[in-house]
Coordinates of C-alpha atoms and ligand atoms in Angstrom, one line a residue:
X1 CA 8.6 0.4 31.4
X2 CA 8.5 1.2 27.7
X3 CA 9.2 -2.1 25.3
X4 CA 11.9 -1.8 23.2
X5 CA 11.6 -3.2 19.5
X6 CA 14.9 -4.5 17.9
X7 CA 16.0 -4.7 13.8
X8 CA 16.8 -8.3 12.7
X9 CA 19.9 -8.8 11.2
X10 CA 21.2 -12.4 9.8
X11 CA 19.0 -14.6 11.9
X12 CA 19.3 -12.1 15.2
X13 CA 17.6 -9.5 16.7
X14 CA 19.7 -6.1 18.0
X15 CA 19.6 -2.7 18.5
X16 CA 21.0 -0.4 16.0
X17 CA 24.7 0.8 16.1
X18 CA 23.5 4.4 16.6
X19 CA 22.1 3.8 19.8
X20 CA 19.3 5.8 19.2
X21 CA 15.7 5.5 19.7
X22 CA 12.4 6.6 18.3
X23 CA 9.5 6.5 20.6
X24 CA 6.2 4.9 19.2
X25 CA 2.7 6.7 20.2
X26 CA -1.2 5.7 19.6
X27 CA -2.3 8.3 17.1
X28 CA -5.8 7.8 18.9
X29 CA -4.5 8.3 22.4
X30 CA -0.7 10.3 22.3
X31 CA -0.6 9.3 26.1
X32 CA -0.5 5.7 25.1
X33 CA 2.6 4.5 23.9
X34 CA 3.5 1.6 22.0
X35 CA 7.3 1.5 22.7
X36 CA 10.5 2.1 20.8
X37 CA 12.3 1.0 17.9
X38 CA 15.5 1.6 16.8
X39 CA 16.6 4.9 15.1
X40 CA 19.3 3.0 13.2
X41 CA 22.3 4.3 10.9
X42 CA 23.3 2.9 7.1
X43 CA 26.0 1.0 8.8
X44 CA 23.0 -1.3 10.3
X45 CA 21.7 -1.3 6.9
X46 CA 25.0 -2.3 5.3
X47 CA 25.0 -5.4 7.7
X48 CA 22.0 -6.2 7.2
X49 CA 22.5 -6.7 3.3
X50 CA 26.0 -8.2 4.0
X51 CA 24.0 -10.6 5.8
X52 CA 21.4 -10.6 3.1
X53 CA 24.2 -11.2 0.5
X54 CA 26.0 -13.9 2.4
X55 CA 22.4 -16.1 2.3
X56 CA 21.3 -15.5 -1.3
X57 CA 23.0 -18.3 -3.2
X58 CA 21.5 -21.2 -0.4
X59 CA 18.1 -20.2 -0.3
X60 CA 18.8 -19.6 -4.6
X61 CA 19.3 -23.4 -4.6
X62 CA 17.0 -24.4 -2.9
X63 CA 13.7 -25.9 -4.6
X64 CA 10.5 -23.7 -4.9
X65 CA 8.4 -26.4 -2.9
X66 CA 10.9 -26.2 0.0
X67 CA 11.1 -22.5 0.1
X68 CA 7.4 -22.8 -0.2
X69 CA 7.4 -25.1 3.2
X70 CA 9.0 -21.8 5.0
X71 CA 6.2 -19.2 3.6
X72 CA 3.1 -21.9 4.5
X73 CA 4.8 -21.8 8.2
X74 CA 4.9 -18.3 8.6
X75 CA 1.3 -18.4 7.5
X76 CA 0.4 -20.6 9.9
X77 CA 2.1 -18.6 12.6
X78 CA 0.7 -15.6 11.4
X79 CA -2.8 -16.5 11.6
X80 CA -2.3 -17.5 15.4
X81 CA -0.7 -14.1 16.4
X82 CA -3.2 -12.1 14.3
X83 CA -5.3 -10.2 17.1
X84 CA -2.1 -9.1 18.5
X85 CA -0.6 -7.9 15.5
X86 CA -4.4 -6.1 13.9
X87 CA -4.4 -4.3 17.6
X88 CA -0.8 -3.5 17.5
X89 CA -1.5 -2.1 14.0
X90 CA -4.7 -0.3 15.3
X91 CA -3.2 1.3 18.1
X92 CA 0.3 2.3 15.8
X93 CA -1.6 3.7 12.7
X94 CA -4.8 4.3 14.2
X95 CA -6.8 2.1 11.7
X96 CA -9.9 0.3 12.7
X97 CA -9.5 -3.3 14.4
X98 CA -11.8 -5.1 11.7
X99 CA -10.1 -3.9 9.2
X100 CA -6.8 -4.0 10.5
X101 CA -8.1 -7.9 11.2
X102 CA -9.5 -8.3 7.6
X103 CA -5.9 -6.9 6.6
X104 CA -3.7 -9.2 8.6
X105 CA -5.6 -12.2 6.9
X106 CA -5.4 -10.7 3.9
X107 CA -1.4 -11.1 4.6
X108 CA -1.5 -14.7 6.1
X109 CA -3.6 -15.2 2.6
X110 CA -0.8 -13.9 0.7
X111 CA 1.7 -16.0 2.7
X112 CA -0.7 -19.0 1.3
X113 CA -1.0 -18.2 -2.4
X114 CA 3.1 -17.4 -2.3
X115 CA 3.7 -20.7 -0.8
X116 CA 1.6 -22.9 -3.6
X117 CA 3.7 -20.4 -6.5
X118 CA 7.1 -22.8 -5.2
X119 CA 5.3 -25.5 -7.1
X120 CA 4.3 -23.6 -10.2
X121 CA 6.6 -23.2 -13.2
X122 CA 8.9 -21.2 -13.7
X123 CA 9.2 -21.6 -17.6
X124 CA 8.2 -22.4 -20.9
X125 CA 9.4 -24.5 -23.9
X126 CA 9.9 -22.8 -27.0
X127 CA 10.4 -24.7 -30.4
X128 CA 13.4 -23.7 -31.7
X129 CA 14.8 -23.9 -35.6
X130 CA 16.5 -26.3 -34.8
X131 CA 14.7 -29.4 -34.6
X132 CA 17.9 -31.4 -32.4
X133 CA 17.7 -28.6 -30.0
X134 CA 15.8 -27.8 -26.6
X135 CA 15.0 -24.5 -26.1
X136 CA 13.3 -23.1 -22.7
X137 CA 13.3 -20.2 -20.5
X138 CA 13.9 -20.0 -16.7
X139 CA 13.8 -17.6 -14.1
X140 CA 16.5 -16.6 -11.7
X141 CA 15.7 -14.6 -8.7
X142 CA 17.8 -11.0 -8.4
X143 CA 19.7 -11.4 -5.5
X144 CA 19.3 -9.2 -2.4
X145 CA 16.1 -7.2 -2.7
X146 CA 15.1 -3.9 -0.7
X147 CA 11.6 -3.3 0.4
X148 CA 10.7 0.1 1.0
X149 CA 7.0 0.2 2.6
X150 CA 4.9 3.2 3.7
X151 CA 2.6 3.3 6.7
X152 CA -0.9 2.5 5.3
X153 CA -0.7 -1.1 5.2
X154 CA 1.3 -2.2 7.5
X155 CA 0.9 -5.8 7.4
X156 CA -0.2 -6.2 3.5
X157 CA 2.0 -4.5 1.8
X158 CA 5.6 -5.8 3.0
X159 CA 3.9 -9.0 2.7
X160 CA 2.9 -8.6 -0.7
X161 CA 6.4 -7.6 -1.5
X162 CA 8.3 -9.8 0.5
X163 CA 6.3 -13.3 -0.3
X164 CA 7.2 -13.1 -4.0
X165 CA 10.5 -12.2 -3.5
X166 CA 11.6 -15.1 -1.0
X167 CA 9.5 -17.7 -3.0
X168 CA 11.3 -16.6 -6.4
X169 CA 14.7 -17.4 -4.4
X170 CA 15.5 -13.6 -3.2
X171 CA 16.8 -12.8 -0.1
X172 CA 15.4 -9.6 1.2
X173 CA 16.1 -6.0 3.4
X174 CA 13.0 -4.3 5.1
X175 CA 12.8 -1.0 5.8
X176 CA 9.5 -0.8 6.9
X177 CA 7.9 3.1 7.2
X178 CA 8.8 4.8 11.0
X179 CA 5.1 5.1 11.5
X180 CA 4.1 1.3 11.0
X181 CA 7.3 -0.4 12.2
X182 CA 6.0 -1.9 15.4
X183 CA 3.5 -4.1 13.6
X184 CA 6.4 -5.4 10.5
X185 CA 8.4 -6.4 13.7
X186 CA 6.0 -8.3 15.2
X187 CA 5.6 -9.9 11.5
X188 CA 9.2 -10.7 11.8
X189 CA 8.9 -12.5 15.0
X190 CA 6.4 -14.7 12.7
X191 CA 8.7 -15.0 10.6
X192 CA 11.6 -15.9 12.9
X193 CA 9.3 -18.5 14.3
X194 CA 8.4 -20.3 10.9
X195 CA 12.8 -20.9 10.8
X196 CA 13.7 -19.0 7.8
X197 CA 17.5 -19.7 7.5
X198 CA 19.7 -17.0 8.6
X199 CA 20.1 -13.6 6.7
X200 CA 17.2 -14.6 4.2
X201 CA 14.9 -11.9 5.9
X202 CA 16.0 -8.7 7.6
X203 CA 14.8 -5.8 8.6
X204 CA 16.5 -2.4 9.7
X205 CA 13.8 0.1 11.1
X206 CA 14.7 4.0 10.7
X207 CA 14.3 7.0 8.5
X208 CA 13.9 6.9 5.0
X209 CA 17.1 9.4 4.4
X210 CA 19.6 7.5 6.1
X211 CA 17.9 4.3 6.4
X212 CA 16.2 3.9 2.8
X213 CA 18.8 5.7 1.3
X214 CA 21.6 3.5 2.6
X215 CA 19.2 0.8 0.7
X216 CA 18.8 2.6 -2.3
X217 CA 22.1 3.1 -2.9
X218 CA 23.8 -0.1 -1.7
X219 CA 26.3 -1.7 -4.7
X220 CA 24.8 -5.4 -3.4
X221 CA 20.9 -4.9 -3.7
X222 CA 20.1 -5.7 -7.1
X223 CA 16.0 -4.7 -6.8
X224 CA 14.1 -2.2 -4.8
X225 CA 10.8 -2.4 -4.6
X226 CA 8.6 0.8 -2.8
X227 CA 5.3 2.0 -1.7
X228 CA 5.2 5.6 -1.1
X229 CA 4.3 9.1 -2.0
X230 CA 5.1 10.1 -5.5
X231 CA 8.1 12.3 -4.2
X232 CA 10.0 9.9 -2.4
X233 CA 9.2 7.1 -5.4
X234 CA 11.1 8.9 -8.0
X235 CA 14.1 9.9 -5.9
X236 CA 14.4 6.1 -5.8
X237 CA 13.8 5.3 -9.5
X238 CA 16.8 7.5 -10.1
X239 CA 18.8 5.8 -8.2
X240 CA 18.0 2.6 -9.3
X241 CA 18.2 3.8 -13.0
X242 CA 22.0 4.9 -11.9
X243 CA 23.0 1.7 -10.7
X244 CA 21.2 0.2 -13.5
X245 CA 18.8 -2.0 -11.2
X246 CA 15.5 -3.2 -11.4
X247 CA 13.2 -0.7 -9.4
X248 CA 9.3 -1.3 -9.1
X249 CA 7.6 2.3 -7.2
X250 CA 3.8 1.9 -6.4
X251 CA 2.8 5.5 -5.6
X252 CA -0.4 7.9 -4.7
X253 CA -3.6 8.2 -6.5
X254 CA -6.5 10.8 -7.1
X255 CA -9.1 8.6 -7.4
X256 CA -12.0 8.9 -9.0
X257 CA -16.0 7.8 -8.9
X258 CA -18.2 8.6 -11.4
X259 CA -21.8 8.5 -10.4
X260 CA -24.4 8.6 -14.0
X261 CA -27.8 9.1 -13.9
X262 CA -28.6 5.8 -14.3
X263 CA -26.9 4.4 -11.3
X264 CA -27.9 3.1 -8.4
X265 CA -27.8 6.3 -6.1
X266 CA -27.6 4.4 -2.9
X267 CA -25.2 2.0 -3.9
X268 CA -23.0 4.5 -5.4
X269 CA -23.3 6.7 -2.3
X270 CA -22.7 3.9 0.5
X271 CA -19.3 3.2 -1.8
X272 CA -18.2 6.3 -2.2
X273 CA -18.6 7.0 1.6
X274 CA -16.4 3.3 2.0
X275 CA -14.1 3.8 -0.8
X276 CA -13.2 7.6 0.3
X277 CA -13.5 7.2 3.7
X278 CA -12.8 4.2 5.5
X279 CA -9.4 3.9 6.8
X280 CA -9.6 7.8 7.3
X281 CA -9.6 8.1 3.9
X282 CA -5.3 6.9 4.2
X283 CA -5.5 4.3 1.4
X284 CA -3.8 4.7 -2.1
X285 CA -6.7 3.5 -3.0
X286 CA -9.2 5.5 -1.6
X287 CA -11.9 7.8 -3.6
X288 CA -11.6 11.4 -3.5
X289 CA -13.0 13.1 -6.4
X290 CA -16.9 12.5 -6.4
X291 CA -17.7 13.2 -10.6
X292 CA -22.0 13.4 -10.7
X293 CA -23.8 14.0 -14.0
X294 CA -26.0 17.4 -13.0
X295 CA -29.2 15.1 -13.2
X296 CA -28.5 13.2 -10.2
X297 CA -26.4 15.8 -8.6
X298 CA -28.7 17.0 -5.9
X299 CA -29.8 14.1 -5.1
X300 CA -26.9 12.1 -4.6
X301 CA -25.5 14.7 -2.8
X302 CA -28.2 14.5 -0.3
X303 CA -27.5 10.5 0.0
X304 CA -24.2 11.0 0.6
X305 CA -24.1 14.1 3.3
X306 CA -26.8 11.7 5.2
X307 CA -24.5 8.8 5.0
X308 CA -21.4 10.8 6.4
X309 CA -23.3 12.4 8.7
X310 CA -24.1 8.7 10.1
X311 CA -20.3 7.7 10.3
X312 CA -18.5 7.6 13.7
X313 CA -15.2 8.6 14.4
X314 CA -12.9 7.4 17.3
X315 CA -10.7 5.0 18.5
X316 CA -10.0 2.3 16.2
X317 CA -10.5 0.0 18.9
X318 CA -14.0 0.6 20.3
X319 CA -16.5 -1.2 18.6
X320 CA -18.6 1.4 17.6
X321 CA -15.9 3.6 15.8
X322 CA -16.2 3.7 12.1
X323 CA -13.3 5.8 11.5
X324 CA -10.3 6.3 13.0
X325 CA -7.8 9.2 13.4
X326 CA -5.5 10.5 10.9
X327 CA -2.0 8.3 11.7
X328 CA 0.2 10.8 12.6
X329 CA 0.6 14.2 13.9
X330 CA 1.9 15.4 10.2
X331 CA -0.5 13.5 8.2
X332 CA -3.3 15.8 10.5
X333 CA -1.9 18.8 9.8
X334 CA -1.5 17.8 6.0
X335 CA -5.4 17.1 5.6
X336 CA -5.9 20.4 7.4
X337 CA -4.2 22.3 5.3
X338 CA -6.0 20.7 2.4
X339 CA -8.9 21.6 3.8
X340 CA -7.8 25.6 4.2
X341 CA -6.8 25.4 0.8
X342 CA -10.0 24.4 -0.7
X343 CA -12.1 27.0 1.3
X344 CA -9.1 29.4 -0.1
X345 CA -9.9 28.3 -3.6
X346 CA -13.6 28.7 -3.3
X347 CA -14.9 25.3 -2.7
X348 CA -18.1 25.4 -0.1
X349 CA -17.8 22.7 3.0
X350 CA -20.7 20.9 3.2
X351 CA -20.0 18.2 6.0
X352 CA -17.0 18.1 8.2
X353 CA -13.8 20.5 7.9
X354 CA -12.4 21.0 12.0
X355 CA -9.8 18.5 14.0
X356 CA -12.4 17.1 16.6
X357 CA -10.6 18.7 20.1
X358 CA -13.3 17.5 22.4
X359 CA -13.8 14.8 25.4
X360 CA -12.1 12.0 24.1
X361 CA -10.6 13.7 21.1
X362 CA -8.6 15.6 22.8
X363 CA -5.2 13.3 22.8
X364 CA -5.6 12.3 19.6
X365 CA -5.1 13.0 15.7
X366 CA -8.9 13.2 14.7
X367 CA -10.5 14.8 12.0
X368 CA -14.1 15.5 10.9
X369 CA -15.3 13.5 7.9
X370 CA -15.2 16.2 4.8
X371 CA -17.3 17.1 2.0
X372 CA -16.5 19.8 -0.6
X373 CA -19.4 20.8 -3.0
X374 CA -18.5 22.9 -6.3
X375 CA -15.3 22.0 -6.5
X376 CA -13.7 22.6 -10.0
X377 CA -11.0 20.9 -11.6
X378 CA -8.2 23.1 -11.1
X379 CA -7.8 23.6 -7.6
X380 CA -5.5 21.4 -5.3
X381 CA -8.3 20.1 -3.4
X382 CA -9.1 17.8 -7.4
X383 CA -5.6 17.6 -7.9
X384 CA -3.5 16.3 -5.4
X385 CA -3.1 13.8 -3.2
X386 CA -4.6 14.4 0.5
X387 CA -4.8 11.1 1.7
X388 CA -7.4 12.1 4.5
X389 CA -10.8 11.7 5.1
X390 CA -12.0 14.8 2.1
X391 CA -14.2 14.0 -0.7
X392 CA -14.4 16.5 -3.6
X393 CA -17.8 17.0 -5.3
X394 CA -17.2 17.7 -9.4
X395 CA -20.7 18.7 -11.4
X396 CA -20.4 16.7 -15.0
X397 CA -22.4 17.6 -17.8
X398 CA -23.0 14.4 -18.9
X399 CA -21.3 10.7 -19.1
X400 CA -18.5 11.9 -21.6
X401 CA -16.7 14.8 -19.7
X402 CA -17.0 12.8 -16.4
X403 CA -14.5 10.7 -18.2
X404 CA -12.6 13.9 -19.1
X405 CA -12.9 15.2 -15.5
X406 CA -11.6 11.9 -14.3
X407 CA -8.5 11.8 -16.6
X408 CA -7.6 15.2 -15.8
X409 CA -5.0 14.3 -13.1
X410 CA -1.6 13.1 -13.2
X411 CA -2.4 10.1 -11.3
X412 CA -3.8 6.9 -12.4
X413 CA -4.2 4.3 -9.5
X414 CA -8.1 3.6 -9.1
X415 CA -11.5 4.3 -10.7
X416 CA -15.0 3.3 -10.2
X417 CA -18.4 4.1 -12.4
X418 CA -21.7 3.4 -11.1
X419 CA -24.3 3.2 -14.0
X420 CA -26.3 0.5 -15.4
X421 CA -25.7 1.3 -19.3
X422 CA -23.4 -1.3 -20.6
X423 CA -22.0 1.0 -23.5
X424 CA -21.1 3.5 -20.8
X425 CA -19.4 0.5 -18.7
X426 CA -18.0 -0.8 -22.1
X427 CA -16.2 3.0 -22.5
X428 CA -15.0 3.3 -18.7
X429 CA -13.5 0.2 -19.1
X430 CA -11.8 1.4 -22.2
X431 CA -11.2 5.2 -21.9
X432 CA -10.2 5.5 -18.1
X433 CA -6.5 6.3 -17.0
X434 CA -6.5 3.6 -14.0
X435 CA -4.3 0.4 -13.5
X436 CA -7.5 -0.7 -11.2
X437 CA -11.1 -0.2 -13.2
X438 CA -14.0 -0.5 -10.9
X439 CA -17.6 -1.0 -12.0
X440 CA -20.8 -0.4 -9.7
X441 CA -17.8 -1.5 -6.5
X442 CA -15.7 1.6 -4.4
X443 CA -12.7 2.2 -5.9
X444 CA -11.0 0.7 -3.1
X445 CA -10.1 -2.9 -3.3
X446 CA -7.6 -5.1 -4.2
X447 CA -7.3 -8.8 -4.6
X448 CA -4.0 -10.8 -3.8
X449 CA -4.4 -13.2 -6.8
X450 CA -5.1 -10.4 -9.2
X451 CA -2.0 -7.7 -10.7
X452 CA -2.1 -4.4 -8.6
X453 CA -0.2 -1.1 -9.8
X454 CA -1.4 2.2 -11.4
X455 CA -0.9 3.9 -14.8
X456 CA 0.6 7.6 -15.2
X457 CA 2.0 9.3 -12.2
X458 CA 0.9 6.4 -9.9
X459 CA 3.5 3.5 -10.9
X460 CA 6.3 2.8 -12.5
X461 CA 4.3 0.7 -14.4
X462 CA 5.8 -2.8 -13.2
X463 CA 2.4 -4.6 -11.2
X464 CA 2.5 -6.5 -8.1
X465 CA 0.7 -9.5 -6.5
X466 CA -0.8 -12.3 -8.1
X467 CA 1.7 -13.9 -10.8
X468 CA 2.4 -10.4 -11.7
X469 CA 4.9 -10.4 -9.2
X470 CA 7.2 -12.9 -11.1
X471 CA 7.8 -10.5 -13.5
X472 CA 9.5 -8.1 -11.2
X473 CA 11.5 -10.7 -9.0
X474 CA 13.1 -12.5 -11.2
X475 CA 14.9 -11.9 -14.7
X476 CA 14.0 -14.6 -17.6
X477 CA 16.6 -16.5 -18.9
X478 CA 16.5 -18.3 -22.3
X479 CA 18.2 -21.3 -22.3
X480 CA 19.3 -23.3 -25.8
X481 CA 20.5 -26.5 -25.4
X482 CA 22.2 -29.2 -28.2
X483 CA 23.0 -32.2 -26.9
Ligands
LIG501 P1 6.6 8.0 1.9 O1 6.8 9.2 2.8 O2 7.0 8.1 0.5 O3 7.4 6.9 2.6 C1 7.4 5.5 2.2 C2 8.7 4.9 2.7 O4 9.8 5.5 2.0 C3 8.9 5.0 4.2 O5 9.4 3.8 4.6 C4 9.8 6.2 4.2 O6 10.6 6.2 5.4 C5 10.7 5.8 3.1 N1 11.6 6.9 2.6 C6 11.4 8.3 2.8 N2 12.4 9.0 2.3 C7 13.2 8.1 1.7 C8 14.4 8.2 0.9 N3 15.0 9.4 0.6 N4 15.0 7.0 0.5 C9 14.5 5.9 0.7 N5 13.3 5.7 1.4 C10 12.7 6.8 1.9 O7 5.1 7.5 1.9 P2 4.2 7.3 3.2 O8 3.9 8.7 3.8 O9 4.8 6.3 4.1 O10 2.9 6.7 2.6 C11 1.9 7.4 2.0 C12 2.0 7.3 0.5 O11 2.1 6.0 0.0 C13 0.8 7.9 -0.3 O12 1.3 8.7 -1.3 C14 0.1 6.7 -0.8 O13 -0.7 7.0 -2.0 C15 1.2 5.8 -1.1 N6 0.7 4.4 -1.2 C16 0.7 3.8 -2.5 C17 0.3 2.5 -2.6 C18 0.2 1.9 -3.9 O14 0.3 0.7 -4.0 N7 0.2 2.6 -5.0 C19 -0.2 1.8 -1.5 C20 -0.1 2.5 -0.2 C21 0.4 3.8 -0.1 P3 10.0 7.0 6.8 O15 9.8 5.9 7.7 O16 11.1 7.9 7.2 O17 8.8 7.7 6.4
LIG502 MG1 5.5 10.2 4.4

């Protein structure tokens, strides 16, 4: 007997209209499967922002420390189911169990820090001209708000979105990607169980065409905010712009690490292996473009083809896996395909380059860690996103073109510079294209209190998380009052 996984619609959970079913699989193991969830229609989506719309004016109302009380339960409740839901995620996405752990407290953190933003404020005085009158602003929350989420995170990221919008006095509609849906389900039953009132939180699982779309374009949802691929992101900012709604798109990255010759090689090499590699390389985050001034070139190169030669791949959930396998059957043949086309364009493999096929491989989505050396900066392999386990070695001349080499993307998510020279950190900080700026740390990592979103290609330039989030989920009113 296969479970069966329902959408939650206005306090309930049912199957979709459509009747239809997608069946979940373990991208480690395609023998193990997870269950199903629904393959709904936009007619579940439309009921589920009916429902959405019919709740928004009570939870509106309510006070920020109450709707706080709601989001410190569902912490609560999430921290007590959080092995299931990190082993759930493991075996749906294939990540590794610590970090799929580290990621679900990450969310019951973000639950935490939402929850004490109930009791913060919400405004500020202003003096006016005229000295008889008050003159303040407040925040109202949009409305109903859609969250689009990708597969990557599966427990941060609708977290991240959906905590600011409920504590701001949204209401929201989840649909969370087809490839991570089992794990924001089981979030929902948290949810459920911490008694949000009825239609505050929904989710409708699905495709993005019908599903997303039906979101997108829905006359009653005043915000969307998405995590995706570029592609997908600005089909939904025109949308948005159409309906004349606020939109927020968090999108890919080409990150980049730039290794001087006065870094620390070690160091730079143990994060770039981290940064590029861990969660099989699938993070926005994640470092692929490895920039090294010719001095050190050699050398770190050597440090870093030991390193990956070190790292084990397998299933997420035996203890002694590093790395885990691609997440899908698609996102597999995407990295290999990458890895044709750089061999195409004349890059040399040094580490890596095959789908492992062997023994325990054999059911599942596994690649070799990847290592390209000469890479230059025009070929796909430095320009586009793989969002695989592939590292790209560029040769710099010196300090100043690995900032040029860095910059030369469309993207502008992440960066990271190992060196010791404070001028040179001084000038990354100032002169790189990145929404995050890294020194001497992977380019991967993000912290919940801090603003999060990219520059050029990678964003639409609105930030999430921290009190960033405020600025997205609600619209500032200026209030003048005479009395
Ligand atoms: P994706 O293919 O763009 O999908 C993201 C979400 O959009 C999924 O839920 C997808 O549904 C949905 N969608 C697809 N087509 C849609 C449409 N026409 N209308 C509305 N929704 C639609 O991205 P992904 O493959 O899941 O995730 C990988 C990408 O996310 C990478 O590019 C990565 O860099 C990016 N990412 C960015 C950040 C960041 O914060 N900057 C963080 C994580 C990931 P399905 O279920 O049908 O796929
Ligand atoms: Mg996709």
């Amino acid at each position: 007997m296969v479970d069966s996984f329902y959408n939650y619609i206005e306090g309930q959970w049912a199957s979709s209209t459509t009747d239809r079913w997608t069946k979940v699989i373990n991208p480690a193991n395609t023998d193990d499967v997870l269950g199903n969830v629904p393959a709904s229609s936009s007619k579940d989506a439309e009921k589920a922002i009916l429902a959405a719309k019919k709740a928004k004016t009570e939870w509106k109302k309510m006070s920020g420390p109450s709707r706080g009380e709601y989001l410190y339960k569902a912490a609560e409740v999430l921290d007590a189911n959080k092995e299931d839901i990190a082993r759930t995620m493991t075996r749906e996405m294939g990540k590794t169990f610590p970090e799929a752990l580290g990621e679900t407290n990450r969310g019951v953190a973000i639950l935490r820090y939402y929850a004490g933003e109930g009791m913060r404020k919400t405004g500020d005085v202003i003096p006016s001209s005229d000295k008889d009158a008050l003159m303040h602003t407040i925040r109202a929350p949009l409305g109903v708000v859609g969250v689009i989420t990708p597969w990557n995170f599966p427990v941060a990221i609708p977290i991240w979105k959906m905590a600011p919008a409920l504590i701001y006095g949204n209401t929201v509609v989840i649909k969370p990607a087809n490839g991570a849906c089992i794990t924001a389900i089981k979030i929902f039953k948290c949810l459920e169980e911490a008694g949000f009132p009825e239609g505050v939180i929904n989710l409708v699982s699905g495709s993005g065409s019908e599903v997303g779309n039906a979101i997108t374009t829905n006359e009653e949802v005043a915000g969307i905010t998405f995590t995706g691929s570029d592609t997908v992101g600005k089909q939904i900012g025109q949308e948005a712009l159409k309906r004349g709604i606020k939109y927020q798109l968090e999108m890919g990255g080409k990150n980049p690490v730039i290794v001087t010759k006065s870094a620390d090689l070690d160091l730079a090499a143990t994060a770039t292996v981290s940064g590029g590699l861990k969660s099989t390389g699938q993070k926005c985050t994640a470092t692929s473009r490895v920039i090294v001034e010719k001095d050190v070139y050699e050398e770190f190169k050597e440090k870093l083809l030991q390193k990956v030669s070190e790292i084990n791949v397998g299933d997420g959930l035996e203890e002694t896996t590093w790395m885990g396998p691609c997440a899908s059957e698609s996102q597999l043949d995407n990295v290999l395909s990458y890895i044709e086309k750089g061999v195409k364009e004349g890059a040399e493999l040094v580490a890596g380059g095959s789908r492992l096929t062997q023994g325990s491989f054999a059911k599942g989505y596994y690649v070799e860690p990847t290592v390209f050396d000469n890479v230059t900066t025009d070929m796909a392999i430095a320009q586009e996103e793989i969002f695989g386990p592939v590292l790209a070695l560029i040769k710099a001349d010196n300090f100043e073109e690995s900032i040029e080499l860095a910059n030369n993307v469309e993207f502008g998510l992440s960066a990271s510079v190992f060196t010791k020279d404070i001028q040179q950190m001084l000038d990354f900080m100032d002169d790189i294209e990145a929404g995050l700026v890294r020194v001497n740390a992977e380019s991967a990592g993000v912290e919940l209190q801090a603003p999060f979103g990219g520059m050029k290609k990678s964003s639409s330039h609105s930030r999430e998380q921290g009190e960033a989030a405020k600025e997205f989920f609600t619209s500032i009113k200026t209030v003048f009052v005479k009395g």
